[in-house]
PDB file of C-alpha atoms in Angstrom:
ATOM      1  CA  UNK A  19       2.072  -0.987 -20.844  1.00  0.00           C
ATOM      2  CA  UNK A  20      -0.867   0.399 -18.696  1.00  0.00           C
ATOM      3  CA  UNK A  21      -2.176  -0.880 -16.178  1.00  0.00           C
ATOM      4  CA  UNK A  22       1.090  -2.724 -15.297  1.00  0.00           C
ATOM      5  CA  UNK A  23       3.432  -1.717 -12.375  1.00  0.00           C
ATOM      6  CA  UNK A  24       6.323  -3.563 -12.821  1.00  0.00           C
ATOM      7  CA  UNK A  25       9.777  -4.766 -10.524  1.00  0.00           C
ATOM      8  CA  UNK A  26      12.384  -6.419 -11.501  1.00  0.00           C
ATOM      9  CA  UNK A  27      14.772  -7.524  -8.694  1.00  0.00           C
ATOM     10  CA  UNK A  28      16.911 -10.811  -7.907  1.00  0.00           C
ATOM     11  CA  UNK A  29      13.638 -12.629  -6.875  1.00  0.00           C
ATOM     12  CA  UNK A  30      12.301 -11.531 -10.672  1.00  0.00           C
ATOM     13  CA  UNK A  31       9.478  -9.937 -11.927  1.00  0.00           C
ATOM     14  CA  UNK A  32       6.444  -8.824  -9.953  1.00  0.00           C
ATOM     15  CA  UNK A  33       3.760  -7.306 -11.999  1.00  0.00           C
ATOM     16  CA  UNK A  34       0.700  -5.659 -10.274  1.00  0.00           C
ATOM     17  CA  UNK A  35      -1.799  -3.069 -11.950  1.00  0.00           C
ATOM     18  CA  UNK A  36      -2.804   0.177 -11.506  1.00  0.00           C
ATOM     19  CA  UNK A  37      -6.008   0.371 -10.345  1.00  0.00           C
ATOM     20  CA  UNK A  38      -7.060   3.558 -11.812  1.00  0.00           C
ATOM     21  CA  UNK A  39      -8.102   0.965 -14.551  1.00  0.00           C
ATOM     22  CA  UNK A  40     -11.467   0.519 -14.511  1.00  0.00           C
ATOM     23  CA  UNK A  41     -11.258  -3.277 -14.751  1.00  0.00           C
ATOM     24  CA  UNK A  42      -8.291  -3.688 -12.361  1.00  0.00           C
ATOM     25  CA  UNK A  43     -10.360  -1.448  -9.708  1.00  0.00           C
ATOM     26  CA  UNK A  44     -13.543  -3.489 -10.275  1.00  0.00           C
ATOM     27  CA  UNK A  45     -11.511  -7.200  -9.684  1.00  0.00           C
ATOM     28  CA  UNK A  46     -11.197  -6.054  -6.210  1.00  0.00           C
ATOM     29  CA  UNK A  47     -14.956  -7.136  -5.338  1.00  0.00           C
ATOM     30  CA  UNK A  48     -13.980 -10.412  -6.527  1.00  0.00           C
ATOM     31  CA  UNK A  49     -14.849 -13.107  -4.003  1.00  0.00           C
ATOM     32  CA  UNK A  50     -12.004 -15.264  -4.960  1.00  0.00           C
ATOM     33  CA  UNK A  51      -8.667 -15.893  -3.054  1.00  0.00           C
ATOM     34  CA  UNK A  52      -5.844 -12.973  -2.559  1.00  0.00           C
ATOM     35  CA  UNK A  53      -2.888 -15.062  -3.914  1.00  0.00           C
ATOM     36  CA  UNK A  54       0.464 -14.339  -6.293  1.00  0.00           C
ATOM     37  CA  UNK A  55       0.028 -16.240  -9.291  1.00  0.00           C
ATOM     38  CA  UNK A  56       2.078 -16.338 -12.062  1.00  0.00           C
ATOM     39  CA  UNK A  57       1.684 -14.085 -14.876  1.00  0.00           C
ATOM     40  CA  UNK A  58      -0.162 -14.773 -18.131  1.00  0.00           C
ATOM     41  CA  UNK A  59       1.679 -14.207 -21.730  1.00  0.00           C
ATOM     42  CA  UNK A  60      -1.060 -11.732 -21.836  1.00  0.00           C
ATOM     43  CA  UNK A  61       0.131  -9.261 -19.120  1.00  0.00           C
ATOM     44  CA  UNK A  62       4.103 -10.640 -19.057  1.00  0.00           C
ATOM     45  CA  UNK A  63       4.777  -9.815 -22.397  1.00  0.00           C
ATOM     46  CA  UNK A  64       7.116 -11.800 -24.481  1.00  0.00           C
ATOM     47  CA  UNK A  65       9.484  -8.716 -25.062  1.00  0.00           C
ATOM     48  CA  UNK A  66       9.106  -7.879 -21.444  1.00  0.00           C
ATOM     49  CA  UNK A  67       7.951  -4.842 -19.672  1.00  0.00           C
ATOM     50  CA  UNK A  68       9.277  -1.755 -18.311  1.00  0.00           C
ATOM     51  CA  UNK A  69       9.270  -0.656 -14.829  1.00  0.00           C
ATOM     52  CA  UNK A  70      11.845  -0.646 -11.607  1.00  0.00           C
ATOM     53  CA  UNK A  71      14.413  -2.371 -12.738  1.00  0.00           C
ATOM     54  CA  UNK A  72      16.413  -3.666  -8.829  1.00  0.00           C
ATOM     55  CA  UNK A  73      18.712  -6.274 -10.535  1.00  0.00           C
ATOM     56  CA  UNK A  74      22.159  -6.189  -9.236  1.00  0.00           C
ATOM     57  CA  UNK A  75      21.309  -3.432  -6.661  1.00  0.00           C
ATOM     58  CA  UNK A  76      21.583  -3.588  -2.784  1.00  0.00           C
ATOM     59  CA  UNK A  77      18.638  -5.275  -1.599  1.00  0.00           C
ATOM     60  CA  UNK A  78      15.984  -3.409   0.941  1.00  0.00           C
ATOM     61  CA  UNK A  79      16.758  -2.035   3.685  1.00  0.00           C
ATOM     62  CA  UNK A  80      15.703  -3.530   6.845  1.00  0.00           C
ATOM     63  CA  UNK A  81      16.322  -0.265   9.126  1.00  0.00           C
ATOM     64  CA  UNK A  82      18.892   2.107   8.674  1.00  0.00           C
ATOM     65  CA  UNK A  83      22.475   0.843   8.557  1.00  0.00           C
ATOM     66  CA  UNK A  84      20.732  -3.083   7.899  1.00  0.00           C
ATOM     67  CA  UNK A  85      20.176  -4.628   4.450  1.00  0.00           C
ATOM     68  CA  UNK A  86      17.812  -7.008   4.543  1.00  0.00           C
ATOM     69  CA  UNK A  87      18.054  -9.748   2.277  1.00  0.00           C
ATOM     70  CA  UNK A  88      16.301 -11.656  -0.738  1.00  0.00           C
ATOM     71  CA  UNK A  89      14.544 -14.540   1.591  1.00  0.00           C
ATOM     72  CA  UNK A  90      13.790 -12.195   4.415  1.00  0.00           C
ATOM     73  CA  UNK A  91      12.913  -9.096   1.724  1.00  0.00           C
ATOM     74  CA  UNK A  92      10.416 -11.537   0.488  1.00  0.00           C
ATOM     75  CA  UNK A  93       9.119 -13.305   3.610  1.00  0.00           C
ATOM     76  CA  UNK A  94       8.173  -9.869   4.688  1.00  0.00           C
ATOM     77  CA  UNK A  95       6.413  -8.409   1.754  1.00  0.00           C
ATOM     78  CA  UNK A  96       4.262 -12.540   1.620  1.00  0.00           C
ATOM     79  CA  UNK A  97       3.627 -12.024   5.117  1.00  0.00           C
ATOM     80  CA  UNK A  98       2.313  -8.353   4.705  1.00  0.00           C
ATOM     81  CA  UNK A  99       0.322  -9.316   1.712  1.00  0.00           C
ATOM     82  CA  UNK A 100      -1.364 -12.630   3.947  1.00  0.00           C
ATOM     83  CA  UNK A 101      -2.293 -10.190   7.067  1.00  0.00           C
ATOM     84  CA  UNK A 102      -4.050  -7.382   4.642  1.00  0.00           C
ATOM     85  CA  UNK A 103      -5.735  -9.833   2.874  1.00  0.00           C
ATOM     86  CA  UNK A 104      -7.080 -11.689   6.237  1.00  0.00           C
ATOM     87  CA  UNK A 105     -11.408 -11.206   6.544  1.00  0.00           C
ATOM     88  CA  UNK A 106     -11.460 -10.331   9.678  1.00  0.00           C
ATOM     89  CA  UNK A 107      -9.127  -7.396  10.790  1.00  0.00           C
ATOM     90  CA  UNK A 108     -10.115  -3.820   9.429  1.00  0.00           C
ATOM     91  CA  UNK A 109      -7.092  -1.878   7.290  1.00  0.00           C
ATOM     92  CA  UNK A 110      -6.019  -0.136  10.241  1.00  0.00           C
ATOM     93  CA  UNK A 111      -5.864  -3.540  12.595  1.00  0.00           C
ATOM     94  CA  UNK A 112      -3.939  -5.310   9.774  1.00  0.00           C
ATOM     95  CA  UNK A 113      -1.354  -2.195   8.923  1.00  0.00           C
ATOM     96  CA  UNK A 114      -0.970  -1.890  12.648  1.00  0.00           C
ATOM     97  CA  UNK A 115       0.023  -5.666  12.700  1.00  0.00           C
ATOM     98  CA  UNK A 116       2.184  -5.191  10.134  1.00  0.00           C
ATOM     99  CA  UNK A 117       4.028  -2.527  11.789  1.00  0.00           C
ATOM    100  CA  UNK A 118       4.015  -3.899  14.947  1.00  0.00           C
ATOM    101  CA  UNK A 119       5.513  -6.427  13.417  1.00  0.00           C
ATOM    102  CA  UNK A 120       8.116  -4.891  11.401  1.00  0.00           C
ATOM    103  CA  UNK A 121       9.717  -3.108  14.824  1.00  0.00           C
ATOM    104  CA  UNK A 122      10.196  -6.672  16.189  1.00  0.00           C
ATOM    105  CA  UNK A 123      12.205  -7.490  12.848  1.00  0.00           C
ATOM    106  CA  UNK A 124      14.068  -4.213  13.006  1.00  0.00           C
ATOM    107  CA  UNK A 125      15.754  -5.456  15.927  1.00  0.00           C
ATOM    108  CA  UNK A 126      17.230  -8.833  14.189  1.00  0.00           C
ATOM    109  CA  UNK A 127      21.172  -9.331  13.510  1.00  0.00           C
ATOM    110  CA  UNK A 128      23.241 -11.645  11.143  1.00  0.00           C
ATOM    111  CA  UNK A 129      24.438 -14.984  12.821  1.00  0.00           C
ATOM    112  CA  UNK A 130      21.632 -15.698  14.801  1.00  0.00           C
ATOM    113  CA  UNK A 131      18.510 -17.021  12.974  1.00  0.00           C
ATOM    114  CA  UNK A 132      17.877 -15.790   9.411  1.00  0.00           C
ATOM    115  CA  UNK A 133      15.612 -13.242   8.744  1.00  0.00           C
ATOM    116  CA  UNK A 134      13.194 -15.713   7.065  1.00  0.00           C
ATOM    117  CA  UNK A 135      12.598 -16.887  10.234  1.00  0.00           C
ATOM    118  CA  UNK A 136      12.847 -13.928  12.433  1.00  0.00           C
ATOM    119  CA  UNK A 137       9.821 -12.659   9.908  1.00  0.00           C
ATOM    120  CA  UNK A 138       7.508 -15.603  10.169  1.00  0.00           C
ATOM    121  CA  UNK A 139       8.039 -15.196  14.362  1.00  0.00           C
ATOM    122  CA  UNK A 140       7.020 -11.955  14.485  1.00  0.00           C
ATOM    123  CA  UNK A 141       3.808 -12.191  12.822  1.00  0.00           C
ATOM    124  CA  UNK A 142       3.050 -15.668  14.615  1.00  0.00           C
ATOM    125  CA  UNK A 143       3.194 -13.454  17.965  1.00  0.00           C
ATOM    126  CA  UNK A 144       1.793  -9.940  16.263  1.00  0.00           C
ATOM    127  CA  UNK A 145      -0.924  -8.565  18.251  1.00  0.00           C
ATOM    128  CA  UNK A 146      -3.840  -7.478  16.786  1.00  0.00           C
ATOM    129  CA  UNK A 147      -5.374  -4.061  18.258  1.00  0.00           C
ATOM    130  CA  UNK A 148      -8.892  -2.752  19.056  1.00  0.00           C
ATOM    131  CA  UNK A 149     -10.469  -1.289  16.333  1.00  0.00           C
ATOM    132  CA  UNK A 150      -9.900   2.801  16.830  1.00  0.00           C
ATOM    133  CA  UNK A 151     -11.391   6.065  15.006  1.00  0.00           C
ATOM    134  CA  UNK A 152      -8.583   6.746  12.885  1.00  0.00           C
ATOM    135  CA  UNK A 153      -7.171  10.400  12.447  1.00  0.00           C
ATOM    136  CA  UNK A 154      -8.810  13.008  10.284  1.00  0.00           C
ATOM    137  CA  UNK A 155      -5.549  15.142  10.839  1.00  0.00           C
ATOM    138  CA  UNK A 156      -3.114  12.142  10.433  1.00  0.00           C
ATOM    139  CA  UNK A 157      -4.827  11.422   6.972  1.00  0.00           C
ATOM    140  CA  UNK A 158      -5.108  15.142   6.046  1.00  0.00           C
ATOM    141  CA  UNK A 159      -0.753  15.414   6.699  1.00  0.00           C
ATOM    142  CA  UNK A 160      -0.562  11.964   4.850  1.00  0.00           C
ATOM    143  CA  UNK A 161      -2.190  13.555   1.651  1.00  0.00           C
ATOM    144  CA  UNK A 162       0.005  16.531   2.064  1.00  0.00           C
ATOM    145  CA  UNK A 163       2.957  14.634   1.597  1.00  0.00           C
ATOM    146  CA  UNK A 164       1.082  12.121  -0.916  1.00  0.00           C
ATOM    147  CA  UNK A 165       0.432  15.701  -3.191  1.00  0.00           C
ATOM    148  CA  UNK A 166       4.038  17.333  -2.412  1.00  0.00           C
ATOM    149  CA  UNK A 167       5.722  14.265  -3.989  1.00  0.00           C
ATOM    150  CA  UNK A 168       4.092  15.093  -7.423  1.00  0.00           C
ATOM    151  CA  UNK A 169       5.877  16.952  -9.997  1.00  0.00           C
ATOM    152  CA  UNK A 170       5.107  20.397 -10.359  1.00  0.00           C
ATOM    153  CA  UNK A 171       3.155  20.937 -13.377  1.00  0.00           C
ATOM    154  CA  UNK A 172       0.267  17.735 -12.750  1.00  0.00           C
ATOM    155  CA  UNK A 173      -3.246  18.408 -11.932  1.00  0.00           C
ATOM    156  CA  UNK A 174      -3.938  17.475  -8.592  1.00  0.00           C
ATOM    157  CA  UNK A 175      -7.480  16.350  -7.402  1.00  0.00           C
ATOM    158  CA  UNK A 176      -8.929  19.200  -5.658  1.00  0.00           C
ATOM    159  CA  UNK A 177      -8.639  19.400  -2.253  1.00  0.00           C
ATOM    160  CA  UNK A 178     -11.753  19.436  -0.104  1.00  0.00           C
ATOM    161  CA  UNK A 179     -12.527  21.503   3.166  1.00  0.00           C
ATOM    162  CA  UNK A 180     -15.884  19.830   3.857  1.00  0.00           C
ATOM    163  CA  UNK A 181     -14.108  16.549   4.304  1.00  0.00           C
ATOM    164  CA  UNK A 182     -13.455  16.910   7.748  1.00  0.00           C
ATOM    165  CA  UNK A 183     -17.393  16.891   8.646  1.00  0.00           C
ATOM    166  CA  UNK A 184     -17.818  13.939   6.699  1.00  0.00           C
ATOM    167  CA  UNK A 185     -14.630  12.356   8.120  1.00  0.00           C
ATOM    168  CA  UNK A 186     -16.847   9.986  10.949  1.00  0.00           C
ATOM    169  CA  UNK A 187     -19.514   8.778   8.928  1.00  0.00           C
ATOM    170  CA  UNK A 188     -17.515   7.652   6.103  1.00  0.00           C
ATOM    171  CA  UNK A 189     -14.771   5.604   8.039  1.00  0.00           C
ATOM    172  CA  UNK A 190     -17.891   4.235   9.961  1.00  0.00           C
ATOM    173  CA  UNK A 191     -19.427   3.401   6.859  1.00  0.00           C
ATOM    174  CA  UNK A 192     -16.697   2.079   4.866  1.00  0.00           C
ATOM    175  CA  UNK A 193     -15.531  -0.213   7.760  1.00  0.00           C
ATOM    176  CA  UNK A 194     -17.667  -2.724   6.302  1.00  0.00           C
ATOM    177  CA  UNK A 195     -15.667  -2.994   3.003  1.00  0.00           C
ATOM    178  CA  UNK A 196     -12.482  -3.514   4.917  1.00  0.00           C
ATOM    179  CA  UNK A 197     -11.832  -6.857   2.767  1.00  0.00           C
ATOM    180  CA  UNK A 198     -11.994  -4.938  -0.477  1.00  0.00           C
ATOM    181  CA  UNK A 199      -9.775  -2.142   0.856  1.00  0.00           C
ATOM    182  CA  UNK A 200      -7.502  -4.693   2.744  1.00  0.00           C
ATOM    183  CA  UNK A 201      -7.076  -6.187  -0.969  1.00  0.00           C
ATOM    184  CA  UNK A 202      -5.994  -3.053  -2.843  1.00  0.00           C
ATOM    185  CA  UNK A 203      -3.546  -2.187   0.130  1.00  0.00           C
ATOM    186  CA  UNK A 204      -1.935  -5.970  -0.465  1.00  0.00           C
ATOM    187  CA  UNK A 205      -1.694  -4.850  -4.336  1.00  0.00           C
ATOM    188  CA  UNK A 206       0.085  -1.788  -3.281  1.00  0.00           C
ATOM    189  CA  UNK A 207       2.228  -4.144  -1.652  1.00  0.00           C
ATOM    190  CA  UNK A 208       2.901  -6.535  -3.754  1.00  0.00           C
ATOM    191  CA  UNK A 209       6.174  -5.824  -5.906  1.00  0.00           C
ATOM    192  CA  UNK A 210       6.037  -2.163  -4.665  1.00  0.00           C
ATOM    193  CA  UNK A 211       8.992   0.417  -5.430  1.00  0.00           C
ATOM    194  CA  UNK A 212       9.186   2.407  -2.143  1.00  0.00           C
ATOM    195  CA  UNK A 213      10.864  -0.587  -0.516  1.00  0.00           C
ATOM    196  CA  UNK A 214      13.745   0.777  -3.271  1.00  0.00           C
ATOM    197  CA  UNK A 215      13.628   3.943  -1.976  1.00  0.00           C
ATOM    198  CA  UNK A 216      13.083   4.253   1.506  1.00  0.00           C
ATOM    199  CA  UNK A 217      15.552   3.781   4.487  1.00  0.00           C
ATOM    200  CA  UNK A 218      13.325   0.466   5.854  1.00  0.00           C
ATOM    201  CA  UNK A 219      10.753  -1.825   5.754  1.00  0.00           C
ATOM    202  CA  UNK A 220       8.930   1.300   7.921  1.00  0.00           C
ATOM    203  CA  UNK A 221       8.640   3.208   5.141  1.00  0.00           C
ATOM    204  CA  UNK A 222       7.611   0.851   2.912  1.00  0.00           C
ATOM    205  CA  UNK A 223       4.121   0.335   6.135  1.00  0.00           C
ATOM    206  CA  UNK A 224       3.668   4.117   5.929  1.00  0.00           C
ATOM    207  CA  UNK A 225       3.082   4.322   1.986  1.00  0.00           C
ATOM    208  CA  UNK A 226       0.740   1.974   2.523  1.00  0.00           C
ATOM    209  CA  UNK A 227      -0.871   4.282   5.428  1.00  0.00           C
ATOM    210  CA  UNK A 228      -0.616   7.070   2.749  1.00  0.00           C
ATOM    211  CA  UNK A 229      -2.341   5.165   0.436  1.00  0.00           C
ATOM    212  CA  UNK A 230      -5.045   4.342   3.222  1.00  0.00           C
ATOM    213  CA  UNK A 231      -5.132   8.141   3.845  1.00  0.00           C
ATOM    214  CA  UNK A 232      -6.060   9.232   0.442  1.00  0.00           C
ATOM    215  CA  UNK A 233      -8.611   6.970  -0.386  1.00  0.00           C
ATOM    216  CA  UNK A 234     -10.890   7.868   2.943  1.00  0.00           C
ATOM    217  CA  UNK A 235      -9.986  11.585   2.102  1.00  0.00           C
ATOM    218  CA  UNK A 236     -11.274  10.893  -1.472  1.00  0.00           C
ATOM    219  CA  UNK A 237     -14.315   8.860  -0.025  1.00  0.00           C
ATOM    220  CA  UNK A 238     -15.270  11.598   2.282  1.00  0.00           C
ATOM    221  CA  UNK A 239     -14.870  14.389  -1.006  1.00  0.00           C
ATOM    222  CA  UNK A 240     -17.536  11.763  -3.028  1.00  0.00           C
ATOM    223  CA  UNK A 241     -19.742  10.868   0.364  1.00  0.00           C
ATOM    224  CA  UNK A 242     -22.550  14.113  -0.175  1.00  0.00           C
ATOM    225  CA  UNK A 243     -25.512  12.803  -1.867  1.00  0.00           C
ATOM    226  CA  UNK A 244     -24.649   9.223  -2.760  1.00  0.00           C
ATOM    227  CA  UNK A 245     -26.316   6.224  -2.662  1.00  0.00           C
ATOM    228  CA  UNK A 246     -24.434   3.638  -4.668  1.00  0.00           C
ATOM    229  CA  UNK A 247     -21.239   3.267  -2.559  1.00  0.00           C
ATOM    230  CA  UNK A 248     -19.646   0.602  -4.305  1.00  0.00           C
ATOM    231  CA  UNK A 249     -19.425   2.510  -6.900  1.00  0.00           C
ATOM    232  CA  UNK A 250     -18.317   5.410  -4.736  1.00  0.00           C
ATOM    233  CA  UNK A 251     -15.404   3.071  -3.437  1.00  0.00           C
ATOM    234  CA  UNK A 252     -14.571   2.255  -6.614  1.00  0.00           C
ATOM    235  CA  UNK A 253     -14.363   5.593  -8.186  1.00  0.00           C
ATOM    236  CA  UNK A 254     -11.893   6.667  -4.976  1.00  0.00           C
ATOM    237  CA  UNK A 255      -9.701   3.461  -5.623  1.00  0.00           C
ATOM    238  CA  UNK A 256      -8.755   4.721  -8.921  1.00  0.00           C
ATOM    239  CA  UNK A 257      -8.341   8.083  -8.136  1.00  0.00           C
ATOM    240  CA  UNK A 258      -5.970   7.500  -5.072  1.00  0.00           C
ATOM    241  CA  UNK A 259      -3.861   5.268  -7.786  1.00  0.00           C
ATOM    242  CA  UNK A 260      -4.050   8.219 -10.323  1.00  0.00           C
ATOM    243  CA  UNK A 261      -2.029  10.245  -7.610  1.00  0.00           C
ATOM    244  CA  UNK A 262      -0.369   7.907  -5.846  1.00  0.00           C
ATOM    245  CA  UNK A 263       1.103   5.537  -8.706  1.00  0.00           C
ATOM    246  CA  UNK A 264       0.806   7.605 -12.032  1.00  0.00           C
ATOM    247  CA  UNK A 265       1.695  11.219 -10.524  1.00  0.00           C
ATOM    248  CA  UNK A 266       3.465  10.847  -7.682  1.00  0.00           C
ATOM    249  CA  UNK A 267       7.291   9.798  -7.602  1.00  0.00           C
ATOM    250  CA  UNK A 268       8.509   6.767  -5.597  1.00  0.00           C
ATOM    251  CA  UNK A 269      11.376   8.852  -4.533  1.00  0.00           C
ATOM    252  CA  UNK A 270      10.019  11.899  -3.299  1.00  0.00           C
ATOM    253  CA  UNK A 271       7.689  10.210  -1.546  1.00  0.00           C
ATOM    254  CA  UNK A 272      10.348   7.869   0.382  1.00  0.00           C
ATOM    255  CA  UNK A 273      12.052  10.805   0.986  1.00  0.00           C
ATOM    256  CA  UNK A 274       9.374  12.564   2.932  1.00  0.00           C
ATOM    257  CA  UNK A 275       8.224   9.725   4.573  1.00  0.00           C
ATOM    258  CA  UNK A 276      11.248   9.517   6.128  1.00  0.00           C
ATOM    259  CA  UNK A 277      11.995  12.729   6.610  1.00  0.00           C
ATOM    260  CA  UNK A 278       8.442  13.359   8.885  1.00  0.00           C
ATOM    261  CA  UNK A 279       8.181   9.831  10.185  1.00  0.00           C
TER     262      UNK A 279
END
């Protein structure tokens, strides 16, 4: 079944891969075209997979209180997907576009337009921000909750107190690889599980911060002495997967995303 992350809800089945697969990692520095494609009989399976299974569930929700619904649910996640995988906004511009984004669709109601529509309007008129030093504290409390969602009794990666010194350089640095990180976010994104879990398409943005978190925290552990940083990039990629997708659960996680949000 590795490296397959599978859904299976009324739209059918999404199958992304875990990138702590060498040669799912390294097909993020491919130049060619973010896109959903369907699946070949090589990864689909004739006897199908196992995964989420979302069939004959509630769909999403929107916010609190509001389902969204399979059209919106999925205009959403496409639009998402299109903004991270855009060339020219860093992963911070493009999640904070995304959210910004999202709060304009929290605020739609049945009977008006549908939520298709509401979706596509709020990204046509999403603002995209200045480019800002993110965090070092913000990402350190994201991989605290990224690490308390894991079941006790997994190896965590070890945690590292020299990150913080390292914390400048390496978001500097790494700002130039913001298409190959935008690309792995948009994977996360695709067919994810928190939107399951979570109480709104908020929670579903601040995995993907989380995720975002974890890999700069693991670049910074790896940044001392290096001089190959693709392969430095790489080698963080598959780690923050290791935690994120194999060890930690999809429903702890929700839970204390929006229990600190």
């Amino acid at each position: 079944h590795f490296p397959r992350v599978v859904l299976t809800d009324e739209r059918g089945t999404f199958i992304s891969l875990s990138h702590f697969c060498p040669t799912a990692s390294a097909m993020l520095f491919s130049d060619r075209p973010l896109r959903r494609v369907a699946a070949p009989s090589s990864l689909s399976f004739d006897e199908g997979v196992e995964g989420l299974d979302a069939r004959g569930v509630l769909p999403p929700l929107l916010r609190p209180g509001m389902l969204t619904d399979v059209e919106g649910y999925d205009a959403w996640e496409q639009a998402g997907i299109d903004v991270l995988a855009r060339g020219d906004l860093s992963a911070d511009q493009a999640l904070d576009v995304i959210e910004g984004a999202t709060r304009r669709v929290e605020g739609w109601r049945p009977g008006t337009e549908t939520l298709a529509a509401c979706v596509r309007r709020a990204f046509d008129r999403a603002r995209v921000p200045d480019v800002a030093m993110p965090s070092f504290e913000d990402a350190r409390r994201r991989l605290t909750r990224a690490r308390e969602a894991v079941p006790a009794g997994l190896t965590l990666p070890p945690d590292d107190p020299d990150a913080v010194s390292r914390w400048p350089s390496v978001v500097i640095h790494y700002q130039r690889d913001h298409r190959i990180i935008g690309r792995y976010l948009a994977a996360r994104l695709f067919g994810n599980w928190i939107a399951y879990c979570g109480e709104g398409l908020r929670t579903v943005t601040e995995s993907l911060r989380v995720h975002l978190a974890v890999l700069r925290m693991e670049l910074a552990r790896r940044a001392h002495n290096v001089t190959d940083t693709r392969s430095v990039l790489l080698e963080a990629i598959r780690t923050t997967d290791l935690l994120l997708v194999h060890y930690a659960d999809a429903r702890a996680l929700a839970r204390l995303i929006d229990r600190t949000s």
